[in-house]
CSV table of C-alpha atoms in Angstrom, one decimal:
chain,number,residue,atom,x,y,z
A,1,UNK,CA,84.3,97.1,91.9
A,2,UNK,CA,86.0,95.2,89.3
A,3,UNK,CA,85.2,97.9,86.4
A,4,UNK,CA,85.9,100.9,88.9
A,5,UNK,CA,88.2,103.0,86.9
A,6,UNK,CA,91.0,105.3,88.3
A,7,UNK,CA,93.3,107.4,85.9
A,8,UNK,CA,92.1,105.7,82.9
A,9,UNK,CA,92.3,102.0,84.0
A,10,UNK,CA,89.9,99.5,85.6
A,11,UNK,CA,90.6,97.9,89.2
A,12,UNK,CA,90.7,95.0,87.2
A,13,UNK,CA,93.3,95.9,85.0
A,14,UNK,CA,95.3,97.5,88.1
A,15,UNK,CA,95.2,93.8,89.9
A,16,UNK,CA,96.8,92.6,86.7
A,17,UNK,CA,99.7,95.4,86.6
A,18,UNK,CA,100.5,95.0,90.2
A,19,UNK,CA,100.5,91.7,90.1
A,20,UNK,CA,102.9,91.3,87.5
A,21,UNK,CA,104.9,93.9,89.2
A,22,UNK,CA,104.9,91.6,92.3
A,23,UNK,CA,105.8,88.7,90.2
A,24,UNK,CA,109.3,90.9,88.8
A,25,UNK,CA,110.1,91.8,92.1
A,26,UNK,CA,110.1,88.4,93.8
A,27,UNK,CA,112.5,87.5,90.6
A,28,UNK,CA,114.8,90.4,91.5
A,29,UNK,CA,114.9,90.0,95.3
A,30,UNK,CA,114.3,86.6,96.2
A,31,UNK,CA,117.1,84.2,97.8
A,32,UNK,CA,119.4,86.6,96.5
A,33,UNK,CA,121.3,90.1,97.4
A,34,UNK,CA,120.8,92.5,94.7
A,35,UNK,CA,123.8,94.7,96.0
A,36,UNK,CA,126.0,91.7,95.5
A,37,UNK,CA,124.3,89.8,92.8
A,38,UNK,CA,123.6,92.7,90.0
A,39,UNK,CA,123.7,90.3,87.0
A,40,UNK,CA,120.4,89.1,88.5
A,41,UNK,CA,118.6,92.5,87.4
A,42,UNK,CA,120.3,92.0,84.0
A,43,UNK,CA,118.7,88.7,83.3
A,44,UNK,CA,115.3,89.7,84.6
A,45,UNK,CA,115.3,92.5,82.0
A,46,UNK,CA,116.2,90.1,79.2
A,47,UNK,CA,113.6,87.5,80.1
A,48,UNK,CA,111.0,89.8,79.4
A,49,UNK,CA,112.0,90.5,75.8
A,50,UNK,CA,109.7,87.5,74.5
A,51,UNK,CA,107.0,88.6,77.0
A,52,UNK,CA,106.9,92.3,75.4
A,53,UNK,CA,107.1,91.0,72.4
A,54,UNK,CA,104.1,88.6,72.7
A,55,UNK,CA,101.9,91.2,74.4
A,56,UNK,CA,102.8,93.7,71.4
A,57,UNK,CA,102.3,91.7,68.5
A,58,UNK,CA,99.1,92.4,66.6
A,59,UNK,CA,98.2,88.3,66.0
A,60,UNK,CA,99.2,87.4,69.8
A,61,UNK,CA,99.2,83.9,70.9
A,62,UNK,CA,98.4,85.4,74.6
A,63,UNK,CA,95.4,87.1,73.0
A,64,UNK,CA,94.1,84.0,71.5
A,65,UNK,CA,94.4,82.1,74.6
A,66,UNK,CA,92.7,84.7,76.6
A,67,UNK,CA,89.9,85.9,73.8
A,68,UNK,CA,91.1,89.6,73.5
A,69,UNK,CA,92.4,91.6,70.7
A,70,UNK,CA,95.9,93.1,71.0
A,71,UNK,CA,94.5,96.5,71.8
A,72,UNK,CA,93.2,95.4,74.8
A,73,UNK,CA,96.5,93.8,75.8
A,74,UNK,CA,98.3,97.0,75.1
A,75,UNK,CA,98.5,98.2,78.3
A,76,UNK,CA,100.5,95.1,79.8
A,77,UNK,CA,102.6,95.3,77.1
A,78,UNK,CA,103.6,98.9,78.1
A,79,UNK,CA,103.6,98.0,81.7
A,80,UNK,CA,106.1,95.1,81.0
A,81,UNK,CA,108.2,97.7,79.0
A,82,UNK,CA,108.3,100.0,81.8
A,83,UNK,CA,109.3,97.1,84.1
A,84,UNK,CA,112.3,96.1,81.7
A,85,UNK,CA,113.7,99.8,82.1
A,86,UNK,CA,113.6,99.8,85.6
A,87,UNK,CA,115.1,96.4,85.9
A,88,UNK,CA,118.0,97.3,83.2
A,89,UNK,CA,118.7,100.5,85.1
A,90,UNK,CA,118.9,98.6,88.3
A,91,UNK,CA,121.4,96.4,86.5
A,92,UNK,CA,123.5,99.4,85.1
A,93,UNK,CA,123.3,101.5,88.2
A,94,UNK,CA,124.3,98.7,90.3
A,95,UNK,CA,127.7,98.1,88.4
A,96,UNK,CA,128.3,101.6,88.3
A,97,UNK,CA,128.2,101.5,91.9
A,98,UNK,CA,130.6,98.6,92.2
A,99,UNK,CA,133.2,99.7,89.9
A,100,UNK,CA,133.1,103.1,91.4
A,101,UNK,CA,133.9,101.7,94.8
A,102,UNK,CA,136.6,99.4,93.2
A,103,UNK,CA,138.2,102.3,91.6
A,104,UNK,CA,137.9,100.8,88.1
A,105,UNK,CA,135.0,102.7,86.7
A,106,UNK,CA,136.7,104.1,83.7
A,107,UNK,CA,138.2,101.0,82.4
A,108,UNK,CA,135.4,98.5,83.3
A,109,UNK,CA,132.9,100.8,81.6
A,110,UNK,CA,134.9,101.0,78.6
A,111,UNK,CA,134.9,97.2,78.5
A,112,UNK,CA,131.0,97.3,78.1
A,113,UNK,CA,130.5,98.9,74.7
A,114,UNK,CA,127.8,96.5,73.7
A,115,UNK,CA,126.2,96.8,77.3
A,116,UNK,CA,126.1,100.3,76.7
A,117,UNK,CA,124.3,100.1,73.5
A,118,UNK,CA,121.9,97.8,74.7
A,119,UNK,CA,121.0,99.9,77.6
A,120,UNK,CA,120.9,102.9,75.2
A,121,UNK,CA,118.4,101.4,72.8
A,122,UNK,CA,116.1,100.5,75.8
A,123,UNK,CA,116.4,103.9,77.1
A,124,UNK,CA,115.6,105.3,73.4
A,125,UNK,CA,112.7,103.0,73.2
A,126,UNK,CA,111.5,104.5,76.6
A,127,UNK,CA,112.0,107.8,76.1
A,128,UNK,CA,110.3,108.4,72.9
A,129,UNK,CA,107.5,105.8,74.3
A,130,UNK,CA,106.4,108.6,76.8
A,131,UNK,CA,102.5,109.1,76.6
A,132,UNK,CA,102.9,112.7,75.6
A,133,UNK,CA,105.1,111.8,72.7
A,134,UNK,CA,103.0,108.6,71.5
A,135,UNK,CA,99.8,110.5,71.4
A,136,UNK,CA,101.2,113.9,69.7
A,137,UNK,CA,103.3,112.2,67.1
A,138,UNK,CA,102.6,108.5,66.6
A,139,UNK,CA,105.1,108.6,63.6
A,140,UNK,CA,108.0,109.6,66.0
A,141,UNK,CA,106.7,106.9,68.4
A,142,UNK,CA,106.4,104.1,65.9
A,143,UNK,CA,110.2,104.7,64.1
A,144,UNK,CA,111.7,105.1,67.2
A,145,UNK,CA,110.3,102.0,68.7
A,146,UNK,CA,111.5,99.5,66.1
A,147,UNK,CA,114.7,101.3,65.9
A,148,UNK,CA,115.3,101.0,69.7
A,149,UNK,CA,114.3,97.5,69.5
A,150,UNK,CA,116.9,96.3,66.9
A,151,UNK,CA,119.7,98.0,68.6
A,152,UNK,CA,118.8,96.7,71.9
A,153,UNK,CA,118.4,93.2,70.6
A,154,UNK,CA,121.4,92.9,68.4
A,155,UNK,CA,123.6,94.6,71.2
A,156,UNK,CA,122.4,92.4,74.0
A,157,UNK,CA,123.3,89.1,71.8
A,158,UNK,CA,126.8,90.5,71.8
A,159,UNK,CA,127.1,91.6,75.1
A,160,UNK,CA,126.1,88.3,76.8
A,161,UNK,CA,125.5,85.0,74.9
A,162,UNK,CA,122.8,84.1,77.4
A,163,UNK,CA,120.7,87.0,75.7
A,164,UNK,CA,120.6,85.0,72.7
A,165,UNK,CA,117.9,82.5,73.4
A,166,UNK,CA,115.5,85.2,74.6
A,167,UNK,CA,116.1,87.3,71.5
A,168,UNK,CA,115.5,84.2,69.1
A,169,UNK,CA,112.4,83.5,70.9
A,170,UNK,CA,111.4,87.4,70.4
A,171,UNK,CA,112.3,86.8,66.5
A,172,UNK,CA,110.2,83.6,66.3
A,173,UNK,CA,107.1,85.4,67.9
A,174,UNK,CA,107.6,88.6,65.6
A,175,UNK,CA,108.1,86.5,62.7
A,176,UNK,CA,105.0,84.4,62.9
A,177,UNK,CA,102.8,87.4,63.7
A,178,UNK,CA,104.2,88.9,60.1
A,179,UNK,CA,103.8,85.8,58.5
A,180,UNK,CA,99.9,85.9,59.8
A,181,UNK,CA,99.3,89.6,59.4
A,182,UNK,CA,100.3,88.6,55.5
A,183,UNK,CA,97.9,86.1,55.5
A,184,UNK,CA,95.3,88.3,56.4
A,185,UNK,CA,95.7,91.1,54.2
A,186,UNK,CA,94.2,92.4,50.9
A,187,UNK,CA,95.7,94.4,48.3
A,188,UNK,CA,92.6,96.4,47.0
A,189,UNK,CA,91.6,99.4,45.1
A,190,UNK,CA,89.8,101.8,47.4
A,191,UNK,CA,87.7,105.1,46.6
A,192,UNK,CA,88.9,107.9,49.3
A,193,UNK,CA,86.4,110.7,49.5
A,194,UNK,CA,86.6,113.8,51.7
A,195,UNK,CA,83.8,114.9,54.3
A,196,UNK,CA,84.6,118.4,55.3
A,197,UNK,CA,81.6,118.1,57.7
A,198,UNK,CA,83.4,115.7,59.7
A,199,UNK,CA,86.9,116.5,59.0
A,200,UNK,CA,87.7,113.0,58.2
A,201,UNK,CA,88.2,110.8,54.7
A,202,UNK,CA,85.8,108.2,54.2
A,203,UNK,CA,87.4,104.6,52.6
A,204,UNK,CA,85.3,102.7,50.8
A,205,UNK,CA,86.1,99.2,49.3
A,206,UNK,CA,83.3,97.6,47.5
A,207,UNK,CA,85.2,94.4,46.9
A,208,UNK,CA,85.4,93.5,50.3
A,209,UNK,CA,81.8,92.4,51.9
A,210,UNK,CA,82.5,90.0,54.3
A,211,UNK,CA,84.7,88.5,57.2
A,212,UNK,CA,84.3,90.9,60.0
A,213,UNK,CA,82.0,91.4,63.1
A,214,UNK,CA,80.5,95.0,64.0
A,215,UNK,CA,83.1,96.7,66.5
A,216,UNK,CA,86.2,95.1,64.7
A,217,UNK,CA,88.8,97.4,63.1
A,218,UNK,CA,91.3,96.8,60.5
A,219,UNK,CA,94.8,98.5,59.7
A,220,UNK,CA,95.3,100.4,56.7
A,221,UNK,CA,98.2,101.0,54.8
A,222,UNK,CA,98.1,103.2,51.8
A,223,UNK,CA,100.4,102.9,48.7
A,224,UNK,CA,100.6,106.3,47.4
A,225,UNK,CA,103.3,109.0,46.7
A,226,UNK,CA,101.0,111.4,48.2
A,227,UNK,CA,101.6,109.8,51.7
A,228,UNK,CA,105.2,111.0,51.9
A,229,UNK,CA,108.3,108.7,51.2
A,230,UNK,CA,107.6,106.2,54.2
A,231,UNK,CA,103.9,106.9,54.2
A,232,UNK,CA,103.3,103.4,52.7
A,233,UNK,CA,105.4,101.8,55.7
A,234,UNK,CA,102.7,103.2,58.2
A,235,UNK,CA,99.7,101.1,59.3
A,236,UNK,CA,96.7,103.0,60.8
A,237,UNK,CA,93.9,101.2,62.5
A,238,UNK,CA,90.3,102.2,61.7
A,239,UNK,CA,86.9,100.8,62.9
A,240,UNK,CA,84.8,99.5,60.2
A,241,UNK,CA,81.5,101.2,59.7
A,242,UNK,CA,79.8,99.0,57.5
A,243,UNK,CA,78.2,95.3,58.1
A,244,UNK,CA,79.7,92.1,56.8
A,245,UNK,CA,77.5,90.4,54.4
A,246,UNK,CA,77.7,86.5,54.4
A,247,UNK,CA,76.2,86.0,50.9
A,248,UNK,CA,78.8,88.4,49.6
A,249,UNK,CA,76.5,91.6,48.5
A,250,UNK,CA,76.2,94.9,50.3
A,251,UNK,CA,78.1,97.9,49.8
A,252,UNK,CA,81.6,96.6,51.0
A,253,UNK,CA,83.8,97.5,53.5
A,254,UNK,CA,83.8,101.3,54.6
A,255,UNK,CA,86.0,103.2,57.0
A,256,UNK,CA,86.0,107.0,58.2
A,257,UNK,CA,89.8,108.2,59.0
A,258,UNK,CA,89.3,111.2,61.2
A,259,UNK,CA,92.3,114.2,60.1
A,260,UNK,CA,94.2,113.9,63.7
A,261,UNK,CA,97.7,113.8,62.7
A,262,UNK,CA,100.5,113.7,59.8
A,263,UNK,CA,99.2,110.7,58.3
A,264,UNK,CA,95.7,111.0,58.5
A,265,UNK,CA,96.3,115.0,57.2
A,266,UNK,CA,97.8,113.8,54.2
A,267,UNK,CA,95.2,111.2,53.5
A,268,UNK,CA,92.8,114.0,53.8
A,269,UNK,CA,94.8,116.3,51.3
A,270,UNK,CA,94.8,112.9,49.0
A,271,UNK,CA,91.4,112.5,49.1
A,272,UNK,CA,90.5,116.2,47.9
A,273,UNK,CA,92.4,115.6,44.7
A,274,UNK,CA,96.0,117.2,45.1
A,275,UNK,CA,98.3,116.0,42.3
A,276,UNK,CA,99.5,112.4,42.1
A,277,UNK,CA,99.8,109.7,40.3
A,278,UNK,CA,96.6,108.1,40.9
A,279,UNK,CA,93.3,109.2,38.9
A,280,UNK,CA,90.4,109.7,40.6
A,281,UNK,CA,87.0,108.8,39.2
A,282,UNK,CA,83.6,110.5,40.3
A,283,UNK,CA,83.5,112.6,43.3
A,284,UNK,CA,86.1,110.1,45.0
A,285,UNK,CA,89.5,109.2,44.3
A,286,UNK,CA,91.0,105.7,43.9
A,287,UNK,CA,94.1,104.8,45.4
A,288,UNK,CA,95.9,101.6,46.1
A,289,UNK,CA,96.1,100.0,49.8
A,290,UNK,CA,96.7,97.0,52.0
A,291,UNK,CA,93.9,96.3,54.4
A,292,UNK,CA,94.7,94.3,57.1
A,293,UNK,CA,92.5,92.1,59.7
A,294,UNK,CA,90.1,92.3,61.0
A,295,UNK,CA,91.2,92.6,64.4
A,296,UNK,CA,89.5,93.6,67.7
A,297,UNK,CA,85.7,93.8,68.3
A,298,UNK,CA,83.4,92.9,71.3
A,299,UNK,CA,85.0,89.2,71.4
A,300,UNK,CA,82.6,87.4,74.0
A,301,UNK,CA,80.4,90.0,74.6
A,302,UNK,CA,77.4,89.7,71.9
A,303,UNK,CA,75.3,92.5,72.0
A,304,UNK,CA,72.3,90.4,70.4
A,305,UNK,CA,72.0,88.4,73.5
A,306,UNK,CA,70.9,91.5,75.4
A,307,UNK,CA,67.3,92.8,75.6
A,308,UNK,CA,68.7,96.4,75.5
A,309,UNK,CA,71.5,98.1,74.1
A,310,UNK,CA,72.9,101.6,74.4
A,311,UNK,CA,75.6,102.9,72.3
A,312,UNK,CA,77.5,105.7,73.0
A,313,UNK,CA,80.0,107.2,70.7
A,314,UNK,CA,81.9,110.5,70.2
A,315,UNK,CA,83.1,111.9,67.1
A,316,UNK,CA,84.5,109.4,64.4
A,317,UNK,CA,83.8,106.6,67.1
A,318,UNK,CA,80.6,106.5,65.4
A,319,UNK,CA,81.9,104.0,62.9
A,320,UNK,CA,81.2,101.6,65.8
A,321,UNK,CA,77.7,102.6,66.2
A,322,UNK,CA,76.6,102.5,62.7
A,323,UNK,CA,77.8,99.0,62.1
A,324,UNK,CA,76.7,97.5,65.7
A,325,UNK,CA,73.5,99.0,65.2
A,326,UNK,CA,73.1,97.7,61.7
A,327,UNK,CA,74.3,94.2,62.7
A,328,UNK,CA,71.7,94.1,65.3
A,329,UNK,CA,69.0,95.1,62.8
A,330,UNK,CA,70.0,92.3,60.5
A,331,UNK,CA,69.9,89.9,63.6
A,332,UNK,CA,66.7,90.8,64.6
A,333,UNK,CA,65.6,90.6,61.0
A,334,UNK,CA,66.6,86.9,60.7
A,335,UNK,CA,64.9,86.3,64.3
A,336,UNK,CA,68.3,85.5,65.8
A,337,UNK,CA,68.2,88.8,68.4
A,338,UNK,CA,67.0,88.8,72.0
A,339,UNK,CA,67.4,92.8,71.5
A,340,UNK,CA,64.0,94.7,71.9
A,341,UNK,CA,65.6,98.6,72.0
A,342,UNK,CA,68.6,100.2,70.9
A,343,UNK,CA,69.5,103.7,72.2
A,344,UNK,CA,72.2,105.5,70.0
A,345,UNK,CA,73.9,108.5,71.5
A,346,UNK,CA,76.4,110.3,69.2
A,347,UNK,CA,78.3,113.4,70.6
A,348,UNK,CA,79.5,116.1,68.1
A,349,UNK,CA,81.1,119.4,68.5
A,350,UNK,CA,78.9,121.1,65.7
A,351,UNK,CA,75.4,120.0,64.8
A,352,UNK,CA,76.7,120.3,61.2
A,353,UNK,CA,79.3,117.6,61.7
A,354,UNK,CA,76.5,114.8,61.6
A,355,UNK,CA,75.1,116.1,58.5
A,356,UNK,CA,76.6,113.4,56.2
A,357,UNK,CA,75.5,110.7,58.4
A,358,UNK,CA,71.7,111.8,58.8
A,359,UNK,CA,71.0,110.0,55.7
A,360,UNK,CA,72.6,106.8,57.0
A,361,UNK,CA,70.6,106.9,60.3
A,362,UNK,CA,67.2,107.7,58.5
A,363,UNK,CA,67.9,104.2,56.6
A,364,UNK,CA,68.8,102.4,59.9
A,365,UNK,CA,65.3,104.0,61.5
A,366,UNK,CA,63.4,102.8,58.3
A,367,UNK,CA,64.9,99.3,58.5
A,368,UNK,CA,64.2,99.0,62.2
A,369,UNK,CA,60.9,100.0,62.0
A,370,UNK,CA,60.0,97.0,59.6
A,371,UNK,CA,61.1,94.7,62.6
A,372,UNK,CA,58.1,95.0,64.7
A,373,UNK,CA,59.9,93.7,68.1
A,374,UNK,CA,62.6,96.5,67.7
A,375,UNK,CA,63.0,100.0,68.3
A,376,UNK,CA,65.6,102.3,67.5
A,377,UNK,CA,66.2,105.8,68.9
A,378,UNK,CA,69.1,108.3,67.7
A,379,UNK,CA,70.1,111.5,69.7
A,380,UNK,CA,72.7,113.4,68.4
A,381,UNK,CA,74.3,116.1,71.0
A,382,UNK,CA,76.2,118.9,69.9
A,383,UNK,CA,78.6,120.5,72.6
A,384,UNK,CA,79.8,123.7,70.5
A,385,UNK,CA,77.2,126.7,70.1
A,386,UNK,CA,76.4,127.6,66.7
A,387,UNK,CA,75.1,130.9,64.9
A,388,UNK,CA,72.6,128.5,63.2
A,389,UNK,CA,69.9,126.4,64.4
A,390,UNK,CA,70.3,122.5,63.8
A,391,UNK,CA,68.0,121.3,61.3
A,392,UNK,CA,64.5,119.7,62.1
A,393,UNK,CA,65.9,116.5,61.1
A,394,UNK,CA,63.2,114.5,62.6
A,395,UNK,CA,60.8,116.2,59.9
A,396,UNK,CA,63.6,115.8,57.2
A,397,UNK,CA,63.8,112.0,58.1
A,398,UNK,CA,60.1,111.8,58.9
A,399,UNK,CA,60.5,110.2,62.3
A,400,UNK,CA,60.6,111.6,65.8
A,401,UNK,CA,63.0,108.7,67.0
A,402,UNK,CA,66.0,111.1,65.8
A,403,UNK,CA,66.7,114.2,67.3
A,404,UNK,CA,69.8,116.9,67.8
A,405,UNK,CA,70.1,118.1,71.4
A,406,UNK,CA,72.1,120.6,72.7
A,407,UNK,CA,74.9,120.1,75.1
A,408,UNK,CA,76.4,117.0,76.5
A,409,UNK,CA,74.4,113.9,77.3
A,410,UNK,CA,73.7,112.8,80.9
A,411,UNK,CA,75.0,109.4,80.3
A,412,UNK,CA,73.9,108.4,83.6
A,413,UNK,CA,70.2,109.5,82.8
A,414,UNK,CA,70.2,107.7,79.5
A,415,UNK,CA,71.5,104.2,80.9
A,416,UNK,CA,69.4,104.3,84.0
A,417,UNK,CA,66.3,105.1,82.0
A,418,UNK,CA,67.1,101.8,79.7
A,419,UNK,CA,67.8,99.9,82.6
A,420,UNK,CA,64.5,101.1,84.1
A,421,UNK,CA,62.7,100.5,81.0
A,422,UNK,CA,64.0,96.8,80.8
A,423,UNK,CA,63.5,96.1,84.1
A,424,UNK,CA,60.1,97.1,84.1
A,425,UNK,CA,59.2,95.6,81.0
A,426,UNK,CA,59.9,91.9,82.6
A,427,UNK,CA,62.1,90.6,80.2
A,428,UNK,CA,65.2,91.0,82.3
A,429,UNK,CA,67.8,89.8,79.6
A,430,UNK,CA,70.5,92.2,80.4
A,431,UNK,CA,71.4,95.6,79.1
A,432,UNK,CA,74.8,96.3,77.0
A,433,UNK,CA,76.2,99.7,76.9
A,434,UNK,CA,78.9,99.9,74.2
A,435,UNK,CA,81.1,102.9,73.9
A,436,UNK,CA,83.5,104.2,71.5
A,437,UNK,CA,85.1,107.6,71.5
A,438,UNK,CA,87.4,110.1,73.7
A,439,UNK,CA,88.6,108.8,77.2
A,440,UNK,CA,86.2,111.4,79.1
A,441,UNK,CA,83.2,109.7,77.4
A,442,UNK,CA,84.3,106.5,78.4
A,443,UNK,CA,84.9,107.3,81.7
A,444,UNK,CA,81.3,108.7,81.8
A,445,UNK,CA,79.9,105.5,80.7
A,446,UNK,CA,81.4,103.5,83.5
A,447,UNK,CA,80.4,106.0,85.8
A,448,UNK,CA,76.8,105.5,84.5
A,449,UNK,CA,77.2,101.8,84.9
A,450,UNK,CA,78.3,102.0,88.4
A,451,UNK,CA,75.4,104.0,89.3
A,452,UNK,CA,73.1,101.6,88.5
A,453,UNK,CA,71.2,100.2,91.8
A,454,UNK,CA,71.5,96.6,92.6
A,455,UNK,CA,67.8,95.8,93.0
A,456,UNK,CA,67.2,97.6,89.5
A,457,UNK,CA,70.5,95.8,87.8
A,458,UNK,CA,68.9,92.1,88.9
A,459,UNK,CA,65.5,93.1,87.9
A,460,UNK,CA,66.7,94.3,84.4
A,461,UNK,CA,69.1,91.0,84.3
A,462,UNK,CA,72.8,92.8,84.3
A,463,UNK,CA,74.7,95.5,82.9
A,464,UNK,CA,77.6,94.8,81.0
A,465,UNK,CA,79.9,97.6,79.3
A,466,UNK,CA,81.9,96.9,76.1
A,467,UNK,CA,84.6,99.3,75.3
A,468,UNK,CA,86.0,100.3,72.0
A,469,UNK,CA,89.0,102.6,72.3
A,470,UNK,CA,92.6,103.0,71.5
A,471,UNK,CA,95.2,103.8,73.9
A,472,UNK,CA,98.0,104.5,72.2
């Protein structure tokens, strides 16, 4: 029941959201008359300033305490921000009604300049943080966020002195976060290469070879004039596609940045070799960048502790799959994994989108075949009709464990089959389903998990879902 999802949130998340809303409601109305004590709403509003900062920073103490990355707490951050707007609106409207009844509205409103500025900053943040704006133009959202917050904090301190401790606390939380981000950052030279088939840019950093887990992501800041005058100020998250090597060997850190907006579009153009101050070497192009992280990841969910793994990805979410599978194979080679089977399902629009990664899958299949206790199967689903047939990838790779399949995958059938296989096998070590991709794909995975019957679930040792998805 806790994993059941409605409108993008799980039942457990709804409990958290409504529980916090109930707490704010109690603070607003318990032992007080909201009509006569209008200040209370204002104090409740400013009391949430440190909370919204603690939940919004990348190195949150809250996240450390509960064992979650900032991206897993972001939905609470947004909710607290919305409650701040509601309580602030209640405070403002309450005084407007009071002044109107007293006949002093023009004079009283004129004397509250800093109060209006603080509320204006809050409204500015609220409007430009709407999901439609946040998803369609992240740059506008990001810049409006910090501008609105600075205005609100500065004006609130001048509005009433009681705001100062809360704003100082928020500043301390933000300062600690920035210091931690500096410590976790690396100034590197990376090679960026366009991947036209996948409409993305590959970022390769051979000098960074260790320090992360499969499924974690880093935030990338490009230091290039080709990214625009303020391009250096933006940091964007990308899931790591390669595996950390404790010995310092390996190919280094690899990322895939899908061309999905202004920033990633400029990065793709830059990788194609448009004129700039950098000089590329070979096929790729060298640029300076700051890599910050790693962040997120599976947390307490250890894939190697399960008998079977199902990894479902869509589009550029395949970076999660390649790193997770490679890490599982490496752990199996060392005898540190209970995993006996891995089923990888990748959904793309056209079969040609998958072409650049076929050699990667071939290498993973070849490596997995050397571990006699482990089996790996790869299915690539393409959802858009094409004038050309997909290549006989099994013949190219030399293995029938990889195939192209037309149409969307039946995730419920895939998960049910793996659970049945695990239950019949008698190992009962559990099944983990990892998913990274668009929200509809994530929803399909949760539906598939809930569709597993109780007896079969018990016989298999349980079914657990791990989601790697950004909800900006």
